[in-house]
Amino acid sequence: MEKRILDVNLYQNNRIYKTDRIMKNVSITILVLGLFCTSCAVVRPGEVGIKQTLGKFSKEVKVQGTVLYNPFISRVIKESTKTSNIKLVLSLPSKEGLSVNSEISILYRLQANKVASVLENLGQNYEDVITSVFRSAASDVCAKFFAKDMHSGMRADIENEILKKMKVNLELQADGVDLIAVLMKRIQLPSGLANSIERKLQAEQDAMRMEFVLDQERLEADRKIINAKGERDAQIIISEGLTKEIIRIKAIEAFRELSKSTNAKIIITDGKTPFIVGSQETEVKK
């Protein structure tokens, strides 16, 4: 009886052990399959990640951190939300029909919460769409301006008009691309036009220089006229103030000064005005 009870207990223990072992194996298998069927994507600062499952984008956009997904049916698309720069070198038309070579920079960034709209409507090659929209807008706007305007202070107006037209055209395609600025960094005019503008500027400089010289001459002439008028007025005032009494007083003062001199002199006078005749000098004083 005791042996039978012992055999039953042993059988039950073996059965429990086998069951536990099977459960552990199943758990390990499930864990391995789970790890095998799960991947992890890391979204860094300045990026956003969006999960695409069976071709459908998730409504949730990951800003930073890790994203778990099934690599067999899903993938994580990461896009930068930093300010990006598209550089272009192209020929722009002008109002007079000339071609102006220009180096352009287009500054833009993606709006984090609207990345799905951009990818659904424009795809991952959205920069090609932005470039195409710019080419169309730039051609339409630059055709309204003369070539010389692109090389003058009107460049900022041209850039602003291109930017406005790009925003209108791009919003028809998708929402989520934030256009910041259009910069025309380098403008190369046709050689003939550049030489003409240079000659015109040189002529304007020469005209300004000649005008400056003429202004200086006019000022000098005015100065001489004013000086001559001053001298004339001074002489008139002096001649009007010379009376007989003043002349006599001046003559007496002249005699007094002559008497103090140590030089030998011959003074001939009529009592009014002295004439001095000396061996070394002849003076007339009034």
PDB file of C-alpha atoms in Angstrom:
ATOM      1  CA  MET A   1       0.000   0.000   0.000  1.00  0.00           C
ATOM      2  CA  GLU A   2       2.770   2.401   0.900  1.00  0.00           C
ATOM      3  CA  LYS A   3       4.652   1.527  -2.288  1.00  0.00           C
ATOM      4  CA  ARG A   4       1.569   2.336  -4.349  1.00  0.00           C
ATOM      5  CA  ILE A   5       1.161   5.701  -2.662  1.00  0.00           C
ATOM      6  CA  LEU A   6       4.843   6.457  -3.287  1.00  0.00           C
ATOM      7  CA  ASP A   7       4.513   5.594  -6.970  1.00  0.00           C
ATOM      8  CA  VAL A   8       1.471   7.894  -7.287  1.00  0.00           C
ATOM      9  CA  ASN A   9       3.332  10.767  -5.681  1.00  0.00           C
ATOM     10  CA  LEU A  10       6.335  10.204  -7.893  1.00  0.00           C
ATOM     11  CA  TYR A  11       4.106  10.172 -10.979  1.00  0.00           C
ATOM     12  CA  GLN A  12       2.421  13.395  -9.955  1.00  0.00           C
ATOM     13  CA  ASN A  13       5.755  15.081  -9.282  1.00  0.00           C
ATOM     14  CA  ASN A  14       7.082  14.031 -12.682  1.00  0.00           C
ATOM     15  CA  ARG A  15       3.925  15.298 -14.304  1.00  0.00           C
ATOM     16  CA  ILE A  16       4.191  18.679 -12.558  1.00  0.00           C
ATOM     17  CA  TYR A  17       7.862  18.945 -13.493  1.00  0.00           C
ATOM     18  CA  LYS A  18       7.127  18.205 -17.135  1.00  0.00           C
ATOM     19  CA  THR A  19       4.285  20.735 -17.141  1.00  0.00           C
ATOM     20  CA  ASP A  20       6.522  23.440 -15.642  1.00  0.00           C
ATOM     21  CA  ARG A  21       9.223  22.633 -18.135  1.00  0.00           C
ATOM     22  CA  ILE A  22       6.816  22.865 -21.029  1.00  0.00           C
ATOM     23  CA  MET A  23       5.474  26.201 -19.749  1.00  0.00           C
ATOM     24  CA  LYS A  24       8.983  27.578 -19.416  1.00  0.00           C
ATOM     25  CA  ASN A  25       9.858  26.445 -22.916  1.00  0.00           C
ATOM     26  CA  VAL A  26       6.680  28.015 -24.275  1.00  0.00           C
ATOM     27  CA  SER A  27       7.415  31.276 -22.451  1.00  0.00           C
ATOM     28  CA  ILE A  28      10.958  31.359 -23.753  1.00  0.00           C
ATOM     29  CA  THR A  29       9.719  30.598 -27.262  1.00  0.00           C
ATOM     30  CA  ILE A  30       7.123  33.370 -27.075  1.00  0.00           C
ATOM     31  CA  LEU A  31       9.711  35.807 -25.727  1.00  0.00           C
ATOM     32  CA  VAL A  32      12.169  34.905 -28.467  1.00  0.00           C
ATOM     33  CA  LEU A  33       9.488  35.225 -31.128  1.00  0.00           C
ATOM     34  CA  GLY A  34       8.395  38.538 -29.619  1.00  0.00           C
ATOM     35  CA  LEU A  35      11.936  39.883 -29.662  1.00  0.00           C
ATOM     36  CA  PHE A  36      12.442  38.559 -33.146  1.00  0.00           C
ATOM     37  CA  CYS A  37       9.275  40.208 -34.389  1.00  0.00           C
ATOM     38  CA  THR A  38       9.875  43.545 -32.634  1.00  0.00           C
ATOM     39  CA  SER A  39      12.363  46.260 -33.578  1.00  0.00           C
ATOM     40  CA  CYS A  40      13.223  49.564 -31.975  1.00  0.00           C
ATOM     41  CA  ALA A  41      13.829  52.961 -33.618  1.00  0.00           C
ATOM     42  CA  VAL A  42      15.483  55.895 -31.823  1.00  0.00           C
ATOM     43  CA  VAL A  43      14.182  59.403 -32.537  1.00  0.00           C
ATOM     44  CA  ARG A  44      16.866  61.980 -31.752  1.00  0.00           C
ATOM     45  CA  PRO A  45      16.434  65.686 -30.864  1.00  0.00           C
ATOM     46  CA  GLY A  46      15.502  67.732 -33.920  1.00  0.00           C
ATOM     47  CA  GLU A  47      13.701  64.769 -35.493  1.00  0.00           C
ATOM     48  CA  VAL A  48      10.234  63.295 -35.483  1.00  0.00           C
ATOM     49  CA  GLY A  49       9.270  59.680 -36.074  1.00  0.00           C
ATOM     50  CA  ILE A  50       6.026  58.393 -37.465  1.00  0.00           C
ATOM     51  CA  LYS A  51       5.007  54.721 -37.702  1.00  0.00           C
ATOM     52  CA  GLN A  52       3.662  53.355 -40.965  1.00  0.00           C
ATOM     53  CA  THR A  53       1.765  50.071 -40.634  1.00  0.00           C
ATOM     54  CA  LEU A  54       0.647  48.279 -43.797  1.00  0.00           C
ATOM     55  CA  GLY A  55       1.004  51.553 -45.703  1.00  0.00           C
ATOM     56  CA  LYS A  56      -1.064  53.601 -43.243  1.00  0.00           C
ATOM     57  CA  PHE A  57       0.535  56.351 -41.169  1.00  0.00           C
ATOM     58  CA  SER A  58      -0.084  56.502 -37.462  1.00  0.00           C
ATOM     59  CA  LYS A  59      -1.767  59.573 -35.995  1.00  0.00           C
ATOM     60  CA  GLU A  60       0.823  59.719 -33.218  1.00  0.00           C
ATOM     61  CA  VAL A  61       4.094  61.501 -33.969  1.00  0.00           C
ATOM     62  CA  LYS A  62       7.085  60.707 -31.759  1.00  0.00           C
ATOM     63  CA  VAL A  63       9.225  63.747 -30.996  1.00  0.00           C
ATOM     64  CA  GLN A  64      12.042  62.115 -29.004  1.00  0.00           C
ATOM     65  CA  GLY A  65      12.735  58.669 -27.573  1.00  0.00           C
ATOM     66  CA  THR A  66      12.269  55.089 -28.763  1.00  0.00           C
ATOM     67  CA  VAL A  67       9.579  53.599 -30.967  1.00  0.00           C
ATOM     68  CA  LEU A  68       8.792  49.844 -30.997  1.00  0.00           C
ATOM     69  CA  TYR A  69       7.392  48.336 -34.168  1.00  0.00           C
ATOM     70  CA  ASN A  70       7.010  45.062 -36.031  1.00  0.00           C
ATOM     71  CA  PRO A  71       9.514  45.047 -38.892  1.00  0.00           C
ATOM     72  CA  PHE A  72       7.365  42.618 -40.927  1.00  0.00           C
ATOM     73  CA  ILE A  73       4.330  44.875 -41.185  1.00  0.00           C
ATOM     74  CA  SER A  74       5.549  48.270 -39.969  1.00  0.00           C
ATOM     75  CA  ARG A  75       8.355  50.774 -40.310  1.00  0.00           C
ATOM     76  CA  VAL A  76       9.282  54.067 -38.677  1.00  0.00           C
ATOM     77  CA  ILE A  77      10.002  57.057 -40.899  1.00  0.00           C
ATOM     78  CA  LYS A  78      12.181  59.736 -39.340  1.00  0.00           C
ATOM     79  CA  GLU A  79      12.235  63.305 -40.649  1.00  0.00           C
ATOM     80  CA  SER A  80      14.187  66.354 -39.504  1.00  0.00           C
ATOM     81  CA  THR A  81      12.330  69.365 -38.101  1.00  0.00           C
ATOM     82  CA  LYS A  82      15.431  71.578 -38.124  1.00  0.00           C
ATOM     83  CA  THR A  83      15.781  74.465 -40.543  1.00  0.00           C
ATOM     84  CA  SER A  84      17.011  73.040 -43.843  1.00  0.00           C
ATOM     85  CA  ASN A  85      18.683  74.799 -46.758  1.00  0.00           C
ATOM     86  CA  ILE A  86      18.097  73.952 -50.413  1.00  0.00           C
ATOM     87  CA  LYS A  87      20.817  75.462 -52.612  1.00  0.00           C
ATOM     88  CA  LEU A  88      20.139  76.078 -56.282  1.00  0.00           C
ATOM     89  CA  VAL A  89      22.026  77.655 -59.160  1.00  0.00           C
ATOM     90  CA  LEU A  90      19.744  78.555 -62.023  1.00  0.00           C
ATOM     91  CA  SER A  91      19.055  81.087 -64.756  1.00  0.00           C
ATOM     92  CA  LEU A  92      16.216  83.543 -64.117  1.00  0.00           C
ATOM     93  CA  PRO A  93      14.392  85.500 -66.851  1.00  0.00           C
ATOM     94  CA  SER A  94      14.128  89.291 -66.705  1.00  0.00           C
ATOM     95  CA  LYS A  95      11.547  91.741 -68.025  1.00  0.00           C
ATOM     96  CA  GLU A  96      13.704  92.677 -71.023  1.00  0.00           C
ATOM     97  CA  GLY A  97      14.179  89.004 -71.946  1.00  0.00           C
ATOM     98  CA  LEU A  98      17.691  88.505 -70.557  1.00  0.00           C
ATOM     99  CA  SER A  99      18.868  85.513 -68.528  1.00  0.00           C
ATOM    100  CA  VAL A 100      20.379  86.264 -65.142  1.00  0.00           C
ATOM    101  CA  ASN A 101      22.398  83.564 -63.382  1.00  0.00           C
ATOM    102  CA  SER A 102      21.727  83.406 -59.670  1.00  0.00           C
ATOM    103  CA  GLU A 103      22.649  81.331 -56.629  1.00  0.00           C
ATOM    104  CA  ILE A 104      19.564  80.762 -54.457  1.00  0.00           C
ATOM    105  CA  SER A 105      18.999  79.412 -50.952  1.00  0.00           C
ATOM    106  CA  ILE A 106      15.555  78.250 -49.805  1.00  0.00           C
ATOM    107  CA  LEU A 107      15.187  77.984 -46.031  1.00  0.00           C
ATOM    108  CA  TYR A 108      12.362  75.782 -44.714  1.00  0.00           C
ATOM    109  CA  ARG A 109      11.413  73.352 -41.949  1.00  0.00           C
ATOM    110  CA  LEU A 110       8.740  70.720 -41.391  1.00  0.00           C
ATOM    111  CA  GLN A 111       6.000  71.214 -38.810  1.00  0.00           C
ATOM    112  CA  ALA A 112       6.245  68.284 -36.401  1.00  0.00           C
ATOM    113  CA  ASN A 113       2.502  67.683 -36.025  1.00  0.00           C
ATOM    114  CA  LYS A 114       1.904  67.744 -39.799  1.00  0.00           C
ATOM    115  CA  VAL A 115       4.627  65.389 -41.004  1.00  0.00           C
ATOM    116  CA  ALA A 116       2.004  62.783 -41.947  1.00  0.00           C
ATOM    117  CA  SER A 117       0.310  65.257 -44.304  1.00  0.00           C
ATOM    118  CA  VAL A 118       3.621  66.064 -45.985  1.00  0.00           C
ATOM    119  CA  LEU A 119       4.526  62.401 -46.468  1.00  0.00           C
ATOM    120  CA  GLU A 120       1.056  61.445 -47.692  1.00  0.00           C
ATOM    121  CA  ASN A 121       0.834  64.260 -50.257  1.00  0.00           C
ATOM    122  CA  LEU A 122       4.453  64.908 -51.237  1.00  0.00           C
ATOM    123  CA  GLY A 123       6.281  61.733 -50.227  1.00  0.00           C
ATOM    124  CA  GLN A 124       9.745  61.541 -48.770  1.00  0.00           C
ATOM    125  CA  ASN A 125      11.185  63.415 -51.774  1.00  0.00           C
ATOM    126  CA  TYR A 126       9.313  66.587 -50.786  1.00  0.00           C
ATOM    127  CA  GLU A 127      12.419  68.708 -51.473  1.00  0.00           C
ATOM    128  CA  ASP A 128      11.957  68.023 -55.193  1.00  0.00           C
ATOM    129  CA  VAL A 129       8.447  69.441 -54.957  1.00  0.00           C
ATOM    130  CA  ILE A 130       9.697  72.518 -53.076  1.00  0.00           C
ATOM    131  CA  THR A 131      12.338  73.052 -55.766  1.00  0.00           C
ATOM    132  CA  SER A 132       9.768  72.763 -58.559  1.00  0.00           C
ATOM    133  CA  VAL A 133       7.439  75.216 -56.836  1.00  0.00           C
ATOM    134  CA  PHE A 134      10.330  77.651 -56.430  1.00  0.00           C
ATOM    135  CA  ARG A 135      11.343  77.456 -60.096  1.00  0.00           C
ATOM    136  CA  SER A 136       7.811  78.292 -61.184  1.00  0.00           C
ATOM    137  CA  ALA A 137       7.385  81.148 -58.681  1.00  0.00           C
ATOM    138  CA  ALA A 138      10.825  82.615 -59.395  1.00  0.00           C
ATOM    139  CA  SER A 139      10.240  82.643 -63.156  1.00  0.00           C
ATOM    140  CA  ASP A 140       6.868  84.376 -62.771  1.00  0.00           C
ATOM    141  CA  VAL A 141       8.153  87.027 -60.359  1.00  0.00           C
ATOM    142  CA  CYS A 142      11.532  87.795 -61.980  1.00  0.00           C
ATOM    143  CA  ALA A 143       9.875  88.249 -65.380  1.00  0.00           C
ATOM    144  CA  LYS A 144       8.216  91.382 -63.935  1.00  0.00           C
ATOM    145  CA  PHE A 145      11.525  93.058 -63.040  1.00  0.00           C
ATOM    146  CA  PHE A 146      14.431  94.380 -65.067  1.00  0.00           C
ATOM    147  CA  ALA A 147      17.753  92.597 -64.783  1.00  0.00           C
ATOM    148  CA  LYS A 148      19.376  95.581 -63.077  1.00  0.00           C
ATOM    149  CA  ASP A 149      16.681  95.460 -60.372  1.00  0.00           C
ATOM    150  CA  MET A 150      17.955  92.051 -59.250  1.00  0.00           C
ATOM    151  CA  HIS A 151      21.351  93.635 -58.603  1.00  0.00           C
ATOM    152  CA  SER A 152      20.010  96.657 -56.724  1.00  0.00           C
ATOM    153  CA  GLY A 153      18.064  97.421 -53.566  1.00  0.00           C
ATOM    154  CA  MET A 154      14.940  95.864 -55.107  1.00  0.00           C
ATOM    155  CA  ARG A 155      16.369  92.386 -54.521  1.00  0.00           C
ATOM    156  CA  ALA A 156      14.596  92.155 -51.151  1.00  0.00           C
ATOM    157  CA  ASP A 157      11.247  92.932 -52.839  1.00  0.00           C
ATOM    158  CA  ILE A 158      11.866  90.187 -55.411  1.00  0.00           C
ATOM    159  CA  GLU A 159      12.722  87.675 -52.647  1.00  0.00           C
ATOM    160  CA  ASN A 160       9.555  88.518 -50.696  1.00  0.00           C
ATOM    161  CA  GLU A 161       7.325  88.190 -53.751  1.00  0.00           C
ATOM    162  CA  ILE A 162       8.854  84.813 -54.640  1.00  0.00           C
ATOM    163  CA  LEU A 163       8.323  83.603 -51.056  1.00  0.00           C
ATOM    164  CA  LYS A 164       4.666  84.681 -51.033  1.00  0.00           C
ATOM    165  CA  LYS A 165       3.959  82.975 -54.343  1.00  0.00           C
ATOM    166  CA  MET A 166       5.712  79.794 -53.187  1.00  0.00           C
ATOM    167  CA  LYS A 167       3.570  79.623 -50.042  1.00  0.00           C
ATOM    168  CA  VAL A 168       0.386  79.942 -52.060  1.00  0.00           C
ATOM    169  CA  ASN A 169       1.418  77.248 -54.546  1.00  0.00           C
ATOM    170  CA  LEU A 170       2.784  74.873 -51.908  1.00  0.00           C
ATOM    171  CA  GLU A 171      -0.301  75.074 -49.705  1.00  0.00           C
ATOM    172  CA  LEU A 172      -2.278  73.675 -52.629  1.00  0.00           C
ATOM    173  CA  GLN A 173      -0.067  70.572 -52.522  1.00  0.00           C
ATOM    174  CA  ALA A 174       0.279  69.906 -48.791  1.00  0.00           C
ATOM    175  CA  ASP A 175       0.151  71.520 -45.380  1.00  0.00           C
ATOM    176  CA  GLY A 176       3.120  71.205 -43.067  1.00  0.00           C
ATOM    177  CA  VAL A 177       6.072  72.807 -44.884  1.00  0.00           C
ATOM    178  CA  ASP A 178       7.026  76.106 -43.234  1.00  0.00           C
ATOM    179  CA  LEU A 179       8.865  78.310 -45.756  1.00  0.00           C
ATOM    180  CA  ILE A 180      11.150  80.730 -43.915  1.00  0.00           C
ATOM    181  CA  ALA A 181      13.025  82.729 -46.550  1.00  0.00           C
ATOM    182  CA  VAL A 182      14.248  82.877 -50.140  1.00  0.00           C
ATOM    183  CA  LEU A 183      17.763  84.321 -50.412  1.00  0.00           C
ATOM    184  CA  MET A 184      19.309  85.447 -53.700  1.00  0.00           C
ATOM    185  CA  LYS A 185      22.933  85.311 -52.604  1.00  0.00           C
ATOM    186  CA  ARG A 186      24.730  85.931 -55.891  1.00  0.00           C
ATOM    187  CA  ILE A 187      23.525  87.648 -59.061  1.00  0.00           C
ATOM    188  CA  GLN A 188      25.533  87.468 -62.275  1.00  0.00           C
ATOM    189  CA  LEU A 189      24.270  89.854 -64.945  1.00  0.00           C
ATOM    190  CA  PRO A 190      25.000  89.355 -68.659  1.00  0.00           C
ATOM    191  CA  SER A 191      28.420  90.785 -69.530  1.00  0.00           C
ATOM    192  CA  GLY A 192      27.047  93.426 -71.909  1.00  0.00           C
ATOM    193  CA  LEU A 193      24.525  94.693 -69.361  1.00  0.00           C
ATOM    194  CA  ALA A 194      27.101  94.657 -66.573  1.00  0.00           C
ATOM    195  CA  ASN A 195      29.477  96.799 -68.680  1.00  0.00           C
ATOM    196  CA  SER A 196      26.672  99.217 -69.535  1.00  0.00           C
ATOM    197  CA  ILE A 197      25.699  99.586 -65.883  1.00  0.00           C
ATOM    198  CA  GLU A 198      29.341 100.118 -64.947  1.00  0.00           C
ATOM    199  CA  ARG A 199      29.746 102.848 -67.580  1.00  0.00           C
ATOM    200  CA  LYS A 200      26.529 104.489 -66.442  1.00  0.00           C
ATOM    201  CA  LEU A 201      27.656 104.471 -62.825  1.00  0.00           C
ATOM    202  CA  GLN A 202      31.018 105.912 -63.854  1.00  0.00           C
ATOM    203  CA  ALA A 203      29.289 108.702 -65.795  1.00  0.00           C
ATOM    204  CA  GLU A 204      27.087 109.450 -62.802  1.00  0.00           C
ATOM    205  CA  GLN A 205      30.157 109.626 -60.573  1.00  0.00           C
ATOM    206  CA  ASP A 206      31.866 111.991 -63.016  1.00  0.00           C
ATOM    207  CA  ALA A 207      28.764 114.196 -63.157  1.00  0.00           C
ATOM    208  CA  MET A 208      28.584 114.286 -59.380  1.00  0.00           C
ATOM    209  CA  ARG A 209      32.282 115.161 -59.202  1.00  0.00           C
ATOM    210  CA  MET A 210      31.853 117.990 -61.741  1.00  0.00           C
ATOM    211  CA  GLU A 211      28.822 119.287 -59.867  1.00  0.00           C
ATOM    212  CA  PHE A 212      30.909 119.340 -56.703  1.00  0.00           C
ATOM    213  CA  VAL A 213      33.662 121.311 -58.478  1.00  0.00           C
ATOM    214  CA  LEU A 214      31.114 123.795 -59.831  1.00  0.00           C
ATOM    215  CA  ASP A 215      29.627 124.241 -56.382  1.00  0.00           C
ATOM    216  CA  GLN A 216      33.092 124.946 -55.008  1.00  0.00           C
ATOM    217  CA  GLU A 217      33.728 127.507 -57.739  1.00  0.00           C
ATOM    218  CA  ARG A 218      30.393 129.188 -57.049  1.00  0.00           C
ATOM    219  CA  LEU A 219      31.180 129.375 -53.348  1.00  0.00           C
ATOM    220  CA  GLU A 220      34.628 130.824 -54.092  1.00  0.00           C
ATOM    221  CA  ALA A 221      33.110 133.419 -56.452  1.00  0.00           C
ATOM    222  CA  ASP A 222      30.534 134.357 -53.816  1.00  0.00           C
ATOM    223  CA  ARG A 223      33.316 134.685 -51.255  1.00  0.00           C
ATOM    224  CA  LYS A 224      35.309 137.040 -53.485  1.00  0.00           C
ATOM    225  CA  ILE A 225      32.217 139.144 -54.222  1.00  0.00           C
ATOM    226  CA  ILE A 226      31.422 139.413 -50.539  1.00  0.00           C
ATOM    227  CA  ASN A 227      35.056 140.321 -49.760  1.00  0.00           C
ATOM    228  CA  ALA A 228      35.143 142.992 -52.496  1.00  0.00           C
ATOM    229  CA  LYS A 229      31.863 144.459 -51.266  1.00  0.00           C
ATOM    230  CA  GLY A 230      33.258 144.552 -47.752  1.00  0.00           C
ATOM    231  CA  GLU A 231      36.386 146.388 -48.828  1.00  0.00           C
ATOM    232  CA  ARG A 232      34.354 148.826 -50.924  1.00  0.00           C
ATOM    233  CA  ASP A 233      32.017 149.531 -48.020  1.00  0.00           C
ATOM    234  CA  ALA A 234      34.997 149.987 -45.697  1.00  0.00           C
ATOM    235  CA  GLN A 235      36.599 152.504 -48.065  1.00  0.00           C
ATOM    236  CA  ILE A 236      33.336 154.389 -48.401  1.00  0.00           C
ATOM    237  CA  ILE A 237      32.985 154.573 -44.660  1.00  0.00           C
ATOM    238  CA  ILE A 238      36.601 155.750 -44.252  1.00  0.00           C
ATOM    239  CA  SER A 239      36.312 158.363 -47.006  1.00  0.00           C
ATOM    240  CA  GLU A 240      33.079 159.675 -45.550  1.00  0.00           C
ATOM    241  CA  GLY A 241      34.670 159.955 -42.124  1.00  0.00           C
ATOM    242  CA  LEU A 242      37.827 161.861 -43.235  1.00  0.00           C
ATOM    243  CA  THR A 243      37.123 165.520 -42.398  1.00  0.00           C
ATOM    244  CA  LYS A 244      39.655 168.363 -42.458  1.00  0.00           C
ATOM    245  CA  GLU A 245      39.908 168.341 -38.702  1.00  0.00           C
ATOM    246  CA  ILE A 246      40.709 164.594 -38.598  1.00  0.00           C
ATOM    247  CA  ILE A 247      43.368 165.026 -41.314  1.00  0.00           C
ATOM    248  CA  ARG A 248      45.010 167.867 -39.317  1.00  0.00           C
ATOM    249  CA  ILE A 249      45.034 165.719 -36.163  1.00  0.00           C
ATOM    250  CA  LYS A 250      46.621 162.862 -38.074  1.00  0.00           C
ATOM    251  CA  ALA A 251      49.277 165.226 -39.469  1.00  0.00           C
ATOM    252  CA  ILE A 252      50.172 166.448 -35.984  1.00  0.00           C
ATOM    253  CA  GLU A 253      50.490 162.875 -34.790  1.00  0.00           C
ATOM    254  CA  ALA A 254      52.727 162.082 -37.746  1.00  0.00           C
ATOM    255  CA  PHE A 255      55.000 165.079 -36.948  1.00  0.00           C
ATOM    256  CA  ARG A 256      55.228 163.928 -33.358  1.00  0.00           C
ATOM    257  CA  GLU A 257      56.272 160.432 -34.377  1.00  0.00           C
ATOM    258  CA  LEU A 258      58.837 161.797 -36.826  1.00  0.00           C
ATOM    259  CA  SER A 259      60.413 163.930 -34.155  1.00  0.00           C
ATOM    260  CA  LYS A 260      61.145 160.825 -32.132  1.00  0.00           C
ATOM    261  CA  SER A 261      63.041 159.119 -34.937  1.00  0.00           C
ATOM    262  CA  THR A 262      66.880 159.088 -34.821  1.00  0.00           C
ATOM    263  CA  ASN A 263      67.287 158.914 -38.598  1.00  0.00           C
ATOM    264  CA  ALA A 264      68.217 162.011 -40.567  1.00  0.00           C
ATOM    265  CA  LYS A 265      65.242 163.327 -42.538  1.00  0.00           C
ATOM    266  CA  ILE A 266      64.161 166.317 -44.560  1.00  0.00           C
ATOM    267  CA  ILE A 267      60.551 167.225 -43.915  1.00  0.00           C
ATOM    268  CA  ILE A 268      58.704 169.294 -46.471  1.00  0.00           C
ATOM    269  CA  THR A 269      55.208 170.291 -45.424  1.00  0.00           C
ATOM    270  CA  ASP A 270      52.572 172.850 -46.043  1.00  0.00           C
ATOM    271  CA  GLY A 271      51.457 172.514 -42.446  1.00  0.00           C
ATOM    272  CA  LYS A 272      48.887 169.912 -43.284  1.00  0.00           C
ATOM    273  CA  THR A 273      50.583 166.820 -44.715  1.00  0.00           C
ATOM    274  CA  PRO A 274      54.250 165.895 -44.204  1.00  0.00           C
ATOM    275  CA  PHE A 275      56.470 164.601 -47.004  1.00  0.00           C
ATOM    276  CA  ILE A 276      59.659 162.957 -45.771  1.00  0.00           C
ATOM    277  CA  VAL A 277      62.762 162.784 -47.900  1.00  0.00           C
ATOM    278  CA  GLY A 278      65.606 160.752 -46.415  1.00  0.00           C
ATOM    279  CA  SER A 279      68.813 159.040 -47.546  1.00  0.00           C
ATOM    280  CA  GLN A 280      67.357 155.575 -46.932  1.00  0.00           C
ATOM    281  CA  GLU A 281      63.561 155.723 -47.319  1.00  0.00           C
ATOM    282  CA  THR A 282      60.715 157.872 -48.473  1.00  0.00           C
ATOM    283  CA  GLU A 283      57.472 157.681 -46.528  1.00  0.00           C
ATOM    284  CA  VAL A 284      54.150 159.339 -46.794  1.00  0.00           C
ATOM    285  CA  LYS A 285      51.954 159.323 -43.767  1.00  0.00           C
ATOM    286  CA  LYS A 286      48.657 160.891 -43.260  1.00  0.00           C
TER     287      LYS A 286
END
